[in-house]
Structure formats: structure tokens, C-alpha cells
């Protein structure tokens, strides 16, 4: 039987959990049940909306992986424990999903179901991580990436949209004219590369039939060229022979270069009227949004640098990366009460101990760079290298490994 995301999420909210939520929020069971009938498809429609771009699909995948690995699926009732509970780090996922439209969604569900706005907001903060957890389990079990998540959601679109109650004006809450076009471009941002592959295969096959007699010759030439390249490279610093130097494969980039063309440049305005050149959904955008929000502090909430690179196998920050570090320094200056910690991570390639050492050196380098950029040292609580841990993507492809090689910021105080 084919997996149905809507049914999977609905099944998490048992009658017992509904009763507990009703008691916790001071509402009737019927009110919570009706609110869920609007909240669950609304959250899943938010998935459809978010996955319509490469950046959004990747962000959704990261959130799903985080929720899926949290243990929430075996204990969804843990979300009722609030900010002091095990899953407190998941309670801001509705905000991550809907952005500034989150309040609109809560108001919509409250009006539709007759429960308090605060109850609707709390319920939405339960549904979002539960739904992301269900999605996260599916993508992990099937080992799919951002393009796969878009294709999967396209297959779920009809089921999701048909479940939205007729009295729920979700399109208006999302700022859309109608829901007819939501999810219409799912997967299309990934189709160009797929189309190139599907068109290239027949051509190569046809050529091979015509030139089978040349194949051994071509292979011999390629083999010779490869050997020549390897011999020439033996003396260079890109060919390492000592076991500990396998850490040098930890590449420089913290963001796939292929995303560059689809990223939207924006101006991030700070409370002191400084304007930063940044990217929509980038660390500056997300960090400032969080600092001005009422979201609680969480040790599990990290913001990844998305334009920070190092020299291969070293902790030397590239010159082009100074801009984003300076932007973070400007943000801390504009929020003088804020305090942050720097975390460094690698993928699972090479020696684990060496990778931990490298991640620590890189985190320290960013910390020192922030100090050199004029950041108040009191706002920097430290730096820690976690090495090959806390992965945000499977280490199955170079693109996914690049996502795991990152420097992140955790807010300790606002």
C-alpha cells in the first residue's frame, strides 16, 4: 500500500493525545479535533508551498531530518511539555515553515474551530514537528534528497488539498490568491538536470552502437590520461599519503555552488538601521528573524553559515567569506543583549579524531574573526568542534557531505 503522508500524520493524534491536548489548552475535545482537521492539512500545504524552490525543498528536508531523528514519532505527547520538555527545540518549526504567516495560520484555525488563538498556536506548534517527523522518517527510509522530497510531495498534493475544510481560507492566510496553483511547480526546479540526463542517454546509446569498434581505443586513451594526471599530482598538496591527512578531503564550501543561481538577494535591516546584503533564508535573514521573535532560547536551534568557506583541509577562512562573518558581527552589535556560541562540523570522511580537531580549529577561527571584526567579546560564549556528528543530511553524496561540513551559530541569550 502506498504511503500517505496525511494519514500518517493524522494517525499520530490519537484520541488519548487529543484529550491530553484539550486538557492542557483548556479546550473541549471536539474543539481540538476540529482544529486538527484544519491544522494538519494546512501544515502539509505549507510543505507544498515551501518545496517549490530548491532552497525551500532543502530547508524542508533539513527540518524533516531534524524532527525525524528527534524521537517525536514514538512520543508525540512530549510536545505538550512546552519549552522545558525534551522536544522544546522543535516547537518553533511552525515559524520556520510559515515564516511571518504563522500567526495568520493560527488565527485562521482558531476562527474555524472556535478555540482560543493561543490554543491554536500551541496546536500548530505540535502539528508542524509531528508532520515533519513523519516526513523525515519517510525520506530517511527511502534515502531521498531535496529533489526527491519535491517529487514525493507532488504525489501527495491531491490528497492534501482535498482534506482542507471548505470553511478554511488557507489561501488568504498564506497570502495567495487561491490554492489552485500551490505546489504546481513542485520538482520543476530540479527538472532541468533530469531532462539533460534523460535526453543524453539515448544519444550516447546510439553513438555507442555506431562506434563500438572505437571503445577499447577510447578507454585506453582515458586510462593513460588518468595515469599521467596522477603521476603529475603526486608531488602536489592535493595528493595526501599520510592516514591523518584524510581530513584534507573536508572541502572548503559550506553551501552547494549549484544553489547560487536560485538564491534571492535581500536587504536585512537591523534595529540600528544598518542594512546587510544577504540571501533570503540565509543565516542573516534567519538569525535576525529569530532575535526579534518571541521564540524561546533552545540549545538545539542552530543557524548555519551559508557563505563561509575555508581553504581545503585547514582552518584558514577565505577572503570572500569575510563578508558574512562581518554581517554576523554587525547583527551582534545591533542586538547587544544577544550572546552566541559557534559550532563546527564535518562529514564522516577520513579520521574521526582529526575531523574533530579540524572542526574545532574552524570554529575557533570564526570566533577570532568575529572578535577582530569588533564584536563585544562578552557576546561570544565560546566555540566547539563537533566533528562528524549531528548530520543534517545523509553522507551518501558529495552534495550531502557538503551540507554536513558547516559552521553554525547557537543563540544563548537574546
PDB file of C-alpha atoms in Angstrom, residues 27 31-32 34-36 38-39 42 102-124 167-168:
ATOM      1  CA  UNK A  27     -10.444  23.416  25.337  1.00  0.00           C
ATOM      2  CA  UNK A  31     -12.736  21.875  19.504  1.00  0.00           C
ATOM      3  CA  UNK A  32      -9.261  20.338  19.335  1.00  0.00           C
ATOM      4  CA  UNK A  34     -11.934  20.278  14.600  1.00  0.00           C
ATOM      5  CA  UNK A  35      -8.823  22.414  14.867  1.00  0.00           C
ATOM      6  CA  UNK A  36      -6.696  19.402  13.914  1.00  0.00           C
ATOM      7  CA  UNK A  38      -7.692  22.218   9.659  1.00  0.00           C
ATOM      8  CA  UNK A  39      -4.186  22.300  11.124  1.00  0.00           C
ATOM      9  CA  UNK A  42      -2.654  23.361   6.485  1.00  0.00           C
ATOM     10  CA  UNK A 102       2.480  31.622  11.137  1.00  0.00           C
ATOM     11  CA  UNK A 103       0.255  33.996  13.118  1.00  0.00           C
ATOM     12  CA  UNK A 104      -2.194  34.174  10.215  1.00  0.00           C
ATOM     13  CA  UNK A 105      -2.496  30.382  10.190  1.00  0.00           C
ATOM     14  CA  UNK A 106      -3.088  30.248  13.959  1.00  0.00           C
ATOM     15  CA  UNK A 107      -5.799  32.921  13.741  1.00  0.00           C
ATOM     16  CA  UNK A 108      -7.422  31.100  10.851  1.00  0.00           C
ATOM     17  CA  UNK A 109      -7.562  27.787  12.727  1.00  0.00           C
ATOM     18  CA  UNK A 110      -8.856  29.495  15.875  1.00  0.00           C
ATOM     19  CA  UNK A 111     -11.672  31.153  13.969  1.00  0.00           C
ATOM     20  CA  UNK A 112     -12.525  27.971  12.108  1.00  0.00           C
ATOM     21  CA  UNK A 113     -12.637  25.689  15.162  1.00  0.00           C
ATOM     22  CA  UNK A 114     -13.809  28.081  17.876  1.00  0.00           C
ATOM     23  CA  UNK A 115     -10.791  27.581  20.129  1.00  0.00           C
ATOM     24  CA  UNK A 116      -8.586  30.343  21.560  1.00  0.00           C
ATOM     25  CA  UNK A 117      -5.880  31.825  19.362  1.00  0.00           C
ATOM     26  CA  UNK A 118      -3.256  30.792  21.906  1.00  0.00           C
ATOM     27  CA  UNK A 119      -4.566  27.229  21.803  1.00  0.00           C
ATOM     28  CA  UNK A 120      -4.468  27.228  18.011  1.00  0.00           C
ATOM     29  CA  UNK A 121      -0.898  28.483  18.079  1.00  0.00           C
ATOM     30  CA  UNK A 122       0.132  25.784  20.558  1.00  0.00           C
ATOM     31  CA  UNK A 123      -1.618  23.132  18.490  1.00  0.00           C
ATOM     32  CA  UNK A 124       0.098  24.326  15.325  1.00  0.00           C
ATOM     33  CA  UNK A 167     -14.612  26.840   5.526  1.00  0.00           C
ATOM     34  CA  UNK A 168     -10.864  27.336   5.928  1.00  0.00           C
TER      35      UNK A 168
END
